[in-house]
CSV table of C-alpha atoms (C1' of nucleotides) in Angstrom, one decimal:
chain,number,residue,atom,x,y,z
A,1,UNK,CA,35.1,1.8,-34.8
A,2,UNK,CA,36.7,-0.1,-32.6
A,3,UNK,CA,34.0,-3.1,-32.7
A,4,UNK,CA,37.0,-6.4,-33.5
A,5,UNK,CA,38.6,-5.8,-29.8
A,6,UNK,CA,40.9,-8.5,-28.9
A,7,UNK,CA,42.0,-9.7,-25.6
A,8,UNK,CA,43.3,-7.5,-23.0
A,9,UNK,CA,40.8,-4.3,-24.7
A,10,UNK,CA,37.6,-6.6,-25.1
A,11,UNK,CA,37.7,-7.8,-21.2
A,12,UNK,CA,38.2,-4.7,-20.4
A,13,UNK,CA,35.6,-2.6,-22.4
A,14,UNK,CA,33.2,-5.6,-21.0
A,15,UNK,CA,34.2,-5.4,-18.0
A,16,UNK,CA,33.3,-1.6,-17.9
A,17,UNK,CA,29.8,-2.8,-19.3
A,18,UNK,CA,28.9,-5.1,-17.1
A,19,UNK,CA,30.3,-3.5,-13.4
A,20,UNK,CA,28.3,-0.3,-14.5
A,21,UNK,CA,24.9,-2.1,-14.8
A,22,UNK,CA,25.4,-4.9,-12.2
A,23,UNK,CA,28.0,-3.8,-9.6
A,24,UNK,CA,31.7,-5.5,-8.9
A,25,UNK,CA,30.0,-8.3,-6.5
A,26,UNK,CA,27.2,-8.5,-8.9
A,27,UNK,CA,29.4,-9.7,-11.7
A,28,UNK,CA,31.0,-12.7,-11.9
A,29,UNK,CA,33.9,-13.8,-14.1
A,30,UNK,CA,31.9,-16.2,-15.9
A,31,UNK,CA,29.2,-13.6,-16.5
A,32,UNK,CA,32.8,-11.6,-18.0
A,33,UNK,CA,34.2,-14.4,-19.7
A,34,UNK,CA,30.2,-15.3,-21.6
A,35,UNK,CA,29.9,-12.1,-22.0
A,36,UNK,CA,33.1,-11.8,-24.0
A,37,UNK,CA,32.9,-16.0,-25.8
A,38,UNK,CA,35.8,-16.3,-24.4
A,39,UNK,CA,37.3,-18.1,-21.5
A,40,UNK,CA,37.4,-17.1,-18.0
A,41,UNK,CA,41.3,-17.8,-17.5
A,42,UNK,CA,42.2,-15.0,-19.7
A,43,UNK,CA,40.8,-12.2,-16.7
A,44,UNK,CA,43.9,-13.9,-14.7
A,45,UNK,CA,46.2,-14.5,-16.9
A,46,UNK,CA,46.0,-10.3,-18.3
A,47,UNK,CA,44.7,-8.8,-14.7
A,48,UNK,CA,46.0,-11.4,-11.7
A,49,UNK,CA,42.6,-11.2,-11.0
A,50,UNK,CA,38.9,-10.2,-10.8
A,51,UNK,CA,39.9,-7.0,-9.2
A,52,UNK,CA,42.7,-6.4,-10.9
A,53,UNK,CA,40.3,-6.3,-13.9
A,54,UNK,CA,38.3,-3.7,-12.2
A,55,UNK,CA,41.9,-1.4,-11.4
A,56,UNK,CA,42.7,-2.0,-14.2
A,57,UNK,CA,39.1,0.0,-15.6
A,58,UNK,CA,39.0,2.4,-12.8
A,59,UNK,CA,42.6,3.3,-13.2
A,60,UNK,CA,42.1,3.8,-17.5
A,61,UNK,CA,39.3,6.3,-16.4
A,62,UNK,CA,40.5,8.2,-13.4
A,63,UNK,CA,43.3,9.1,-15.9
A,64,UNK,CA,40.9,10.2,-18.9
A,65,UNK,CA,38.9,12.1,-16.3
A,66,UNK,CA,41.9,13.9,-14.5
A,67,UNK,CA,44.3,14.6,-17.6
A,68,UNK,CA,41.3,16.4,-19.2
A,69,UNK,CA,40.3,17.9,-16.6
A,70,UNK,CA,43.8,19.7,-15.4
A,71,UNK,CA,44.5,20.4,-18.9
A,72,UNK,CA,41.2,22.8,-19.1
A,73,UNK,CA,42.5,24.2,-15.8
A,74,UNK,CA,45.8,25.1,-17.3
A,75,UNK,CA,44.4,27.0,-19.8
A,76,UNK,CA,44.5,31.5,-19.7
A,77,UNK,CA,41.3,32.4,-19.9
A,78,UNK,CA,39.8,35.4,-18.4
A,79,UNK,CA,38.3,34.0,-14.4
A,80,UNK,CA,34.4,33.4,-15.5
A,81,UNK,CA,35.5,32.1,-18.9
A,82,UNK,CA,37.3,29.7,-17.6
A,83,UNK,CA,34.6,28.5,-14.9
A,84,UNK,CA,32.1,28.3,-18.0
A,85,UNK,CA,34.6,26.1,-19.8
A,86,UNK,CA,35.7,24.1,-16.9
A,87,UNK,CA,32.2,22.9,-16.0
A,88,UNK,CA,31.3,22.2,-19.2
A,89,UNK,CA,34.2,20.3,-19.9
A,90,UNK,CA,33.4,18.4,-16.9
A,91,UNK,CA,30.0,17.7,-17.5
A,92,UNK,CA,31.4,15.9,-21.1
A,93,UNK,CA,34.1,13.9,-19.8
A,94,UNK,CA,30.8,13.0,-17.1
A,95,UNK,CA,29.2,12.0,-20.4
A,96,UNK,CA,31.7,10.0,-22.1
A,97,UNK,CA,33.0,8.1,-18.6
A,98,UNK,CA,29.6,7.3,-17.9
A,99,UNK,CA,29.9,4.4,-17.3
A,100,UNK,CA,33.1,4.4,-15.8
A,101,UNK,CA,32.1,6.9,-13.0
A,102,UNK,CA,29.0,4.7,-12.2
A,103,UNK,CA,31.7,1.5,-11.2
A,104,UNK,CA,33.5,4.3,-9.1
A,105,UNK,CA,30.3,5.6,-6.8
A,106,UNK,CA,28.7,1.7,-7.3
A,107,UNK,CA,31.3,-0.2,-5.7
A,108,UNK,CA,33.3,2.7,-3.8
A,109,UNK,CA,32.7,0.6,-0.4
A,110,UNK,CA,34.2,-2.6,-1.6
A,111,UNK,CA,37.3,-1.7,-2.6
A,112,UNK,CA,41.0,-3.1,-2.0
A,113,UNK,CA,43.3,-0.7,-0.8
A,114,UNK,CA,45.5,-0.3,-4.1
A,115,UNK,CA,41.5,1.1,-5.2
A,116,UNK,CA,40.5,3.4,-2.6
A,117,UNK,CA,44.0,5.0,-3.5
A,118,UNK,CA,42.3,5.3,-6.9
A,119,UNK,CA,39.3,6.8,-5.9
A,120,UNK,CA,40.2,9.0,-3.4
A,121,UNK,CA,43.1,10.1,-5.5
A,122,UNK,CA,41.0,11.5,-8.4
A,123,UNK,CA,38.4,12.7,-5.8
A,124,UNK,CA,41.1,14.7,-4.5
A,125,UNK,CA,42.5,15.8,-7.6
A,126,UNK,CA,39.2,17.2,-9.1
A,127,UNK,CA,38.4,18.3,-6.1
A,128,UNK,CA,41.6,20.3,-6.3
A,129,UNK,CA,40.8,21.5,-9.8
A,130,UNK,CA,36.9,22.9,-8.8
A,131,UNK,CA,38.7,25.1,-4.8
A,132,UNK,CA,42.0,26.2,-7.4
A,133,UNK,CA,39.1,27.8,-9.6
A,134,UNK,CA,37.2,29.0,-7.0
A,135,UNK,CA,39.6,30.5,-5.3
A,136,UNK,CA,40.5,32.9,-8.3
A,137,UNK,CA,37.0,33.7,-8.8
A,138,UNK,CA,37.3,35.2,-4.9
A,139,UNK,CA,40.9,37.2,-5.6
A,140,UNK,CA,38.0,38.4,-8.7
A,141,UNK,CA,35.9,39.6,-6.2
A,142,UNK,CA,33.3,37.7,-7.8
A,143,UNK,CA,33.2,34.2,-5.2
A,144,UNK,CA,30.4,35.0,-2.7
A,145,UNK,CA,30.4,32.0,-0.8
A,146,UNK,CA,31.8,31.5,2.7
A,147,UNK,CA,33.8,28.2,2.8
A,148,UNK,CA,35.3,27.1,-1.3
A,149,UNK,CA,35.1,23.5,0.4
A,150,UNK,CA,31.7,23.5,0.4
A,151,UNK,CA,30.9,25.0,-2.2
A,152,UNK,CA,33.6,22.6,-4.7
A,153,UNK,CA,31.4,19.8,-2.9
A,154,UNK,CA,28.1,20.8,-4.2
A,155,UNK,CA,29.2,22.0,-7.5
A,156,UNK,CA,30.4,18.1,-8.1
A,157,UNK,CA,27.5,17.0,-6.7
A,158,UNK,CA,25.2,18.5,-9.1
A,159,UNK,CA,26.8,17.3,-12.1
A,160,UNK,CA,27.8,13.8,-10.7
A,161,UNK,CA,24.2,13.7,-10.3
A,162,UNK,CA,23.0,14.9,-13.7
A,163,UNK,CA,24.4,11.3,-14.7
A,164,UNK,CA,22.1,9.7,-12.7
A,165,UNK,CA,18.9,11.3,-14.0
A,166,UNK,CA,19.6,11.8,-17.4
A,167,UNK,CA,18.2,9.7,-20.1
A,168,UNK,CA,18.8,10.3,-24.1
A,169,UNK,CA,15.1,10.0,-25.0
A,170,UNK,CA,13.8,13.1,-22.8
A,171,UNK,CA,12.9,16.4,-24.4
A,172,UNK,CA,16.1,18.6,-23.9
A,173,UNK,CA,19.7,17.7,-25.3
A,174,UNK,CA,22.2,17.1,-23.7
A,175,UNK,CA,23.5,20.7,-24.6
A,176,UNK,CA,20.4,22.1,-23.6
A,177,UNK,CA,20.7,20.7,-20.0
A,178,UNK,CA,24.4,20.8,-19.8
A,179,UNK,CA,23.8,24.8,-20.3
A,180,UNK,CA,20.7,24.9,-17.4
A,181,UNK,CA,23.0,23.1,-14.8
A,182,UNK,CA,25.9,25.2,-15.6
A,183,UNK,CA,23.5,28.1,-14.8
A,184,UNK,CA,22.0,26.7,-12.0
A,185,UNK,CA,26.0,25.8,-10.4
A,186,UNK,CA,27.1,29.3,-11.9
A,187,UNK,CA,24.1,31.4,-9.9
A,188,UNK,CA,25.5,29.5,-6.9
A,189,UNK,CA,28.5,30.5,-7.1
A,190,UNK,CA,28.1,33.6,-7.5
A,191,UNK,CA,24.2,34.8,-5.8
A,192,UNK,CA,25.1,37.4,-3.1
A,193,UNK,CA,24.9,36.4,0.6
A,194,UNK,CA,21.3,37.4,2.0
B,1,UNK,CA,18.1,4.0,23.9
B,2,UNK,CA,16.5,1.8,21.8
B,3,UNK,CA,19.4,-1.2,22.4
B,4,UNK,CA,18.0,-4.3,23.3
B,5,UNK,CA,16.4,-4.8,20.3
B,6,UNK,CA,15.0,-8.9,19.5
B,7,UNK,CA,13.8,-9.9,16.1
B,8,UNK,CA,12.8,-8.9,13.5
B,9,UNK,CA,13.9,-5.1,15.2
B,10,UNK,CA,17.1,-6.0,15.4
B,11,UNK,CA,17.2,-7.8,12.0
B,12,UNK,CA,16.6,-4.7,10.3
B,13,UNK,CA,18.8,-2.9,12.0
B,14,UNK,CA,21.5,-5.0,11.5
B,15,UNK,CA,20.8,-5.0,7.9
B,16,UNK,CA,20.7,-1.1,7.5
B,17,UNK,CA,24.1,-1.3,8.8
B,18,UNK,CA,26.0,-4.2,6.7
B,19,UNK,CA,23.7,-3.1,3.3
B,20,UNK,CA,25.3,0.2,3.7
B,21,UNK,CA,28.7,-0.6,4.8
B,22,UNK,CA,29.5,-3.7,1.9
B,23,UNK,CA,26.6,-3.0,0.0
B,24,UNK,CA,24.0,-6.0,-0.6
B,25,UNK,CA,25.2,-8.4,-2.7
B,26,UNK,CA,28.6,-8.1,-0.7
B,27,UNK,CA,26.5,-8.8,2.0
B,28,UNK,CA,25.7,-12.7,3.5
B,29,UNK,CA,22.9,-13.7,5.1
B,30,UNK,CA,25.5,-15.2,7.6
B,31,UNK,CA,27.1,-12.4,7.9
B,32,UNK,CA,24.2,-10.6,9.5
B,33,UNK,CA,23.4,-13.7,11.3
B,34,UNK,CA,26.6,-13.7,12.6
B,35,UNK,CA,26.1,-9.8,13.4
B,36,UNK,CA,23.2,-10.0,15.7
B,37,UNK,CA,24.2,-13.0,17.4
B,38,UNK,CA,21.7,-15.2,16.0
B,39,UNK,CA,20.5,-18.2,13.3
B,40,UNK,CA,20.2,-17.5,9.2
B,41,UNK,CA,16.5,-19.1,9.9
B,42,UNK,CA,15.6,-16.1,11.3
B,43,UNK,CA,15.5,-13.8,8.2
B,44,UNK,CA,13.7,-16.3,6.6
B,45,UNK,CA,10.9,-16.7,9.4
B,46,UNK,CA,10.6,-13.2,9.1
B,47,UNK,CA,11.5,-11.6,5.5
B,48,UNK,CA,11.0,-14.7,2.9
B,49,UNK,CA,14.7,-14.6,2.2
B,50,UNK,CA,17.5,-12.1,1.9
B,51,UNK,CA,15.4,-9.5,-0.5
B,52,UNK,CA,12.7,-9.4,1.3
B,53,UNK,CA,14.8,-7.9,3.7
B,54,UNK,CA,16.0,-5.7,2.0
B,55,UNK,CA,12.9,-5.0,1.2
B,56,UNK,CA,11.4,-4.2,4.2
B,57,UNK,CA,14.3,-2.1,5.1
B,58,UNK,CA,13.9,0.3,1.9
B,59,UNK,CA,10.1,0.6,2.8
B,60,UNK,CA,10.9,1.9,5.5
B,61,UNK,CA,13.3,4.4,4.7
B,62,UNK,CA,11.4,5.4,1.2
B,63,UNK,CA,8.1,5.9,4.0
B,64,UNK,CA,10.1,8.1,6.9
B,65,UNK,CA,11.9,10.4,4.3
B,66,UNK,CA,8.9,11.6,2.2
B,67,UNK,CA,5.7,11.2,4.6
B,68,UNK,CA,7.9,13.8,7.2
B,69,UNK,CA,9.4,15.2,4.0
B,70,UNK,CA,4.6,15.6,2.6
B,71,UNK,CA,4.6,17.3,6.1
B,72,UNK,CA,6.4,20.1,5.0
B,73,UNK,CA,5.4,20.8,2.0
B,74,UNK,CA,1.8,20.9,3.0
B,75,UNK,CA,2.9,24.1,5.5
B,76,UNK,CA,1.7,27.1,4.7
B,77,UNK,CA,4.5,29.9,4.8
B,78,UNK,CA,5.6,32.9,2.7
B,79,UNK,CA,6.9,31.0,-0.9
B,80,UNK,CA,10.0,31.7,-0.2
B,81,UNK,CA,10.0,30.4,3.7
B,82,UNK,CA,8.5,27.4,2.7
B,83,UNK,CA,11.5,26.7,0.0
B,84,UNK,CA,14.0,27.4,3.2
B,85,UNK,CA,12.0,25.1,5.5
B,86,UNK,CA,11.7,22.0,2.9
B,87,UNK,CA,15.5,22.6,2.3
B,88,UNK,CA,17.1,22.4,5.4
B,89,UNK,CA,14.2,19.8,6.7
B,90,UNK,CA,15.3,17.6,3.5
B,91,UNK,CA,19.3,18.2,5.1
B,92,UNK,CA,18.2,17.0,8.5
B,93,UNK,CA,16.5,13.8,6.6
B,94,UNK,CA,19.1,12.7,4.8
B,95,UNK,CA,21.7,13.0,7.6
B,96,UNK,CA,19.2,11.2,10.0
B,97,UNK,CA,18.5,8.0,6.8
B,98,UNK,CA,21.9,8.5,5.7
B,99,UNK,CA,22.9,4.8,5.8
B,100,UNK,CA,18.9,3.6,4.1
B,101,UNK,CA,19.6,6.5,1.4
B,102,UNK,CA,23.2,4.5,1.2
B,103,UNK,CA,21.6,1.8,0.2
B,104,UNK,CA,19.5,2.9,-2.0
B,105,UNK,CA,21.7,4.6,-3.9
B,106,UNK,CA,24.3,1.8,-3.8
B,107,UNK,CA,21.6,-0.9,-4.7
B,108,UNK,CA,19.8,0.5,-7.0
B,109,UNK,CA,21.0,-1.1,-9.7
B,110,UNK,CA,20.5,-5.2,-9.0
B,111,UNK,CA,17.0,-4.4,-7.3
B,112,UNK,CA,13.4,-6.6,-7.8
B,113,UNK,CA,11.2,-5.5,-9.7
B,114,UNK,CA,9.1,-4.6,-6.3
B,115,UNK,CA,12.7,-3.0,-5.2
B,116,UNK,CA,12.7,-0.8,-8.2
B,117,UNK,CA,9.5,0.3,-7.6
B,118,UNK,CA,10.0,1.4,-4.0
B,119,UNK,CA,12.9,3.2,-5.4
B,120,UNK,CA,11.0,4.4,-8.4
B,121,UNK,CA,8.0,6.3,-6.3
B,122,UNK,CA,10.1,7.3,-3.7
B,123,UNK,CA,12.6,9.4,-6.4
B,124,UNK,CA,9.0,10.4,-8.5
B,125,UNK,CA,7.3,12.0,-4.7
B,126,UNK,CA,10.3,14.3,-3.7
B,127,UNK,CA,11.1,15.4,-7.1
B,128,UNK,CA,7.2,16.2,-7.2
B,129,UNK,CA,7.5,18.0,-4.2
B,130,UNK,CA,10.2,20.3,-5.2
B,131,UNK,CA,8.7,20.6,-8.7
B,132,UNK,CA,5.5,21.5,-7.0
B,133,UNK,CA,7.6,24.7,-4.8
B,134,UNK,CA,9.8,25.4,-7.9
B,135,UNK,CA,6.7,26.4,-9.7
B,136,UNK,CA,4.9,28.2,-6.6
B,137,UNK,CA,8.4,30.5,-6.6
B,138,UNK,CA,7.6,31.1,-10.4
B,139,UNK,CA,4.7,31.9,-9.9
B,140,UNK,CA,5.7,34.9,-7.5
B,141,UNK,CA,7.8,36.0,-9.2
B,142,UNK,CA,11.3,34.2,-7.9
B,143,UNK,CA,12.4,31.5,-10.0
B,144,UNK,CA,14.4,32.6,-12.7
B,145,UNK,CA,15.7,29.0,-14.4
B,146,UNK,CA,14.8,27.9,-17.6
B,147,UNK,CA,13.7,24.2,-16.4
B,148,UNK,CA,11.9,23.4,-13.4
B,149,UNK,CA,12.7,19.9,-13.7
B,150,UNK,CA,16.0,20.0,-14.3
B,151,UNK,CA,16.4,22.8,-11.5
B,152,UNK,CA,14.7,20.3,-9.4
B,153,UNK,CA,17.6,16.9,-10.0
B,154,UNK,CA,20.0,20.2,-9.5
B,155,UNK,CA,18.7,20.7,-5.9
B,156,UNK,CA,18.4,16.8,-5.1
B,157,UNK,CA,22.2,15.5,-6.9
B,158,UNK,CA,24.0,18.9,-4.3
B,159,UNK,CA,22.0,17.9,-1.0
B,160,UNK,CA,22.7,13.9,-1.8
B,161,UNK,CA,26.3,14.6,-2.8
B,162,UNK,CA,26.6,15.8,0.5
B,163,UNK,CA,25.6,12.7,2.2
B,164,UNK,CA,28.7,11.0,0.1
B,165,UNK,CA,31.6,14.3,1.4
B,166,UNK,CA,30.3,15.2,5.0
B,167,UNK,CA,32.7,13.9,7.9
B,168,UNK,CA,31.8,14.9,11.5
B,169,UNK,CA,35.3,15.5,12.0
B,170,UNK,CA,35.3,18.2,9.5
B,171,UNK,CA,35.7,21.8,10.8
B,172,UNK,CA,32.1,22.7,10.2
B,173,UNK,CA,29.3,21.9,12.3
B,174,UNK,CA,26.4,20.4,10.3
B,175,UNK,CA,24.2,23.3,10.9
B,176,UNK,CA,26.8,25.2,9.4
B,177,UNK,CA,27.5,23.6,6.3
B,178,UNK,CA,23.7,23.0,5.9
B,179,UNK,CA,23.1,26.9,5.8
B,180,UNK,CA,25.7,27.1,3.5
B,181,UNK,CA,23.9,24.4,1.4
B,182,UNK,CA,20.8,25.9,1.3
B,183,UNK,CA,22.9,29.4,-0.1
B,184,UNK,CA,24.0,27.6,-2.5
B,185,UNK,CA,20.9,26.2,-3.8
B,186,UNK,CA,18.6,29.1,-3.2
B,187,UNK,CA,20.6,31.5,-5.5
B,188,UNK,CA,21.3,28.5,-7.7
B,189,UNK,CA,17.4,28.6,-8.3
B,190,UNK,CA,16.3,32.0,-7.3
B,191,UNK,CA,19.7,33.6,-9.5
B,192,UNK,CA,18.7,35.2,-13.2
B,193,UNK,CA,19.5,34.7,-16.2
B,194,UNK,CA,22.8,35.8,-17.8
C,1,DA,C1',-4.0,-27.1,31.2
C,2,DT,C1',-4.1,-28.5,26.6
C,3,DT,C1',-3.4,-26.5,22.1
C,4,DA,C1',-1.7,-23.7,18.2
C,5,DT,C1',1.6,-20.0,16.8
C,6,DT,C1',5.5,-17.4,17.3
C,7,DA,C1',10.5,-18.1,18.0
C,8,DC,C1',14.2,-19.2,17.0
C,9,DA,C1',18.4,-23.8,15.9
C,10,DT,C1',20.7,-27.2,13.7
C,11,DA,C1',22.3,-29.2,9.7
C,12,DT,C1',22.3,-30.2,5.1
C,13,DC,C1',21.8,-28.8,0.0
C,14,DG,C1',22.7,-27.7,-4.5
C,15,DA,C1',23.9,-23.8,-7.4
C,16,DT,C1',27.7,-21.0,-7.6
C,17,DC,C1',32.1,-18.3,-6.6
C,18,DG,C1',37.0,-16.6,-7.5
C,19,DT,C1',41.1,-19.2,-8.4
C,20,DT,C1',44.6,-22.6,-9.5
C,21,DC,C1',46.3,-26.2,-13.0
C,22,DG,C1',48.1,-28.4,-17.1
C,23,DA,C1',47.8,-28.1,-22.0
C,24,DT,C1',46.8,-26.1,-26.2
C,25,DA,C1',46.8,-23.2,-29.9
C,26,DT,C1',49.3,-19.1,-32.2
C,27,DT,C1',52.1,-15.7,-32.9
C,28,DG,C1',56.3,-13.4,-33.1
C,29,DT,C1',61.9,-14.0,-33.7
C,30,DG,C1',66.9,-16.0,-34.7
D,1,DC,C1',62.2,-24.1,-39.7
D,2,DA,C1',62.5,-23.8,-35.1
D,3,DC,C1',61.6,-22.4,-30.7
D,4,DA,C1',60.1,-19.4,-27.3
D,5,DA,C1',56.7,-16.2,-25.7
D,6,DT,C1',51.9,-14.6,-25.8
D,7,DA,C1',47.2,-16.1,-26.3
D,8,DT,C1',43.6,-19.2,-24.9
D,9,DC,C1',41.3,-22.7,-23.6
D,10,DG,C1',38.4,-26.8,-20.4
D,11,DA,C1',38.1,-29.5,-15.8
D,12,DA,C1',38.4,-29.3,-11.1
D,13,DC,C1',39.5,-27.0,-6.3
D,14,DG,C1',37.8,-25.3,-2.1
D,15,DA,C1',34.7,-22.5,-0.2
D,16,DT,C1',31.0,-19.5,0.3
D,17,DC,C1',26.4,-18.4,-1.6
D,18,DG,C1',20.9,-18.6,-0.8
D,19,DA,C1',17.2,-21.2,0.3
D,20,DT,C1',15.2,-25.6,2.4
D,21,DA,C1',13.7,-29.7,6.0
D,22,DT,C1',13.0,-30.2,10.4
D,23,DG,C1',13.0,-30.1,15.3
D,24,DT,C1',12.8,-27.7,19.3
D,25,DA,C1',11.7,-24.0,23.2
D,26,DA,C1',9.1,-20.4,24.2
D,27,DT,C1',4.4,-17.6,24.1
D,28,DA,C1',0.0,-16.7,23.3
D,29,DA,C1',-5.3,-18.1,22.4
D,30,DT,C1',-9.2,-21.0,24.1
DNA sequence: ATTATTACATATCGATCGTTCGATATTGTG
DNA sequence: CACAATATCGAACGATCGATATGTAATAAT
């Protein structure tokens, strides 16, 4: 589906592919032009400059991520079910936006002010969602961790790390892995203090 | 201490600083030369080319990491104490090699064959240490996770993610944070299946 | 003391980088 | 049809990139 993209959309698609595999600095605009079999000038016509293209990619991904995750966060479920649903959806979404997320992590160091803002915002939004979620668990008497923030970071670390090591050719299916990760997080969160 | 470094050592130190903040591709050899107030040619004299310098950095860090971690892995302790000690040391080491580890993660995409080998080796070594550790916990009847490998990855994710969000100016001390992370991991590992 | 090796500097090369410019298709609109 | 707006092209720009060639000063070895 959506094979014969043209112009702007094709450009973004190709950029996601190349930025995620070679990094922003490691990808020249000539690489991009060649990969989509078009002229260099289109990048400047549509996005102003190379960084404009990067920003478009990041903006698109950050919207998709936080919007969907926010939807789940607003659902009306029992605390524990809500939490499970959230983590499960987050893993799914991370998979879907695998390449875009990788760009965030690979190139967060050399972003412009605008890029940093997008990056900070999406990180802050997602962290906030988890903190709120953990606070609800605490209210329900289910949370036994000292620091909610650190716990939220630990959850993000577990999920985001999954993107680095998961290989489709492995023995376990994505669903089985997701289940195991959810379980690990759940016990990490609920476990009683020693 | 060790301020007035010269030649090779100074070069490596400056390279760690710049590669970790701007990335490999984002750092030119002229940047490095300028930062250490020396001529470009030294890089080629000592390391052959730009990538040789990167390899030297990675090799140094990977040795320091796996050697020290391997030492702890060989200690003779009760399973649970052994595991705690391992995770604690790992967090300490990650802090010490913060910048070098960041280089690994930032630039793993555009490494040469040799660089990939170093990267794969250190990742494999550390994963192996944790898998062995988790197997020991399982034997002792303390582990309740389905997949040892996934659990090991989850632990690595939690620890490595800490490097991304930790800021010295935060409220909690590094020791308090480390304790909280160890606790999170511990319960994630030991938690019973539902 | 002579020599060989190491440690640095200068100047420069060709390739590639991001960007700009002016021109040409293509499309939509009255 | 005319004509404006949009989409795309190829050629060129100055800057910077990694790398090299060729030198000299410092140090170590004999």
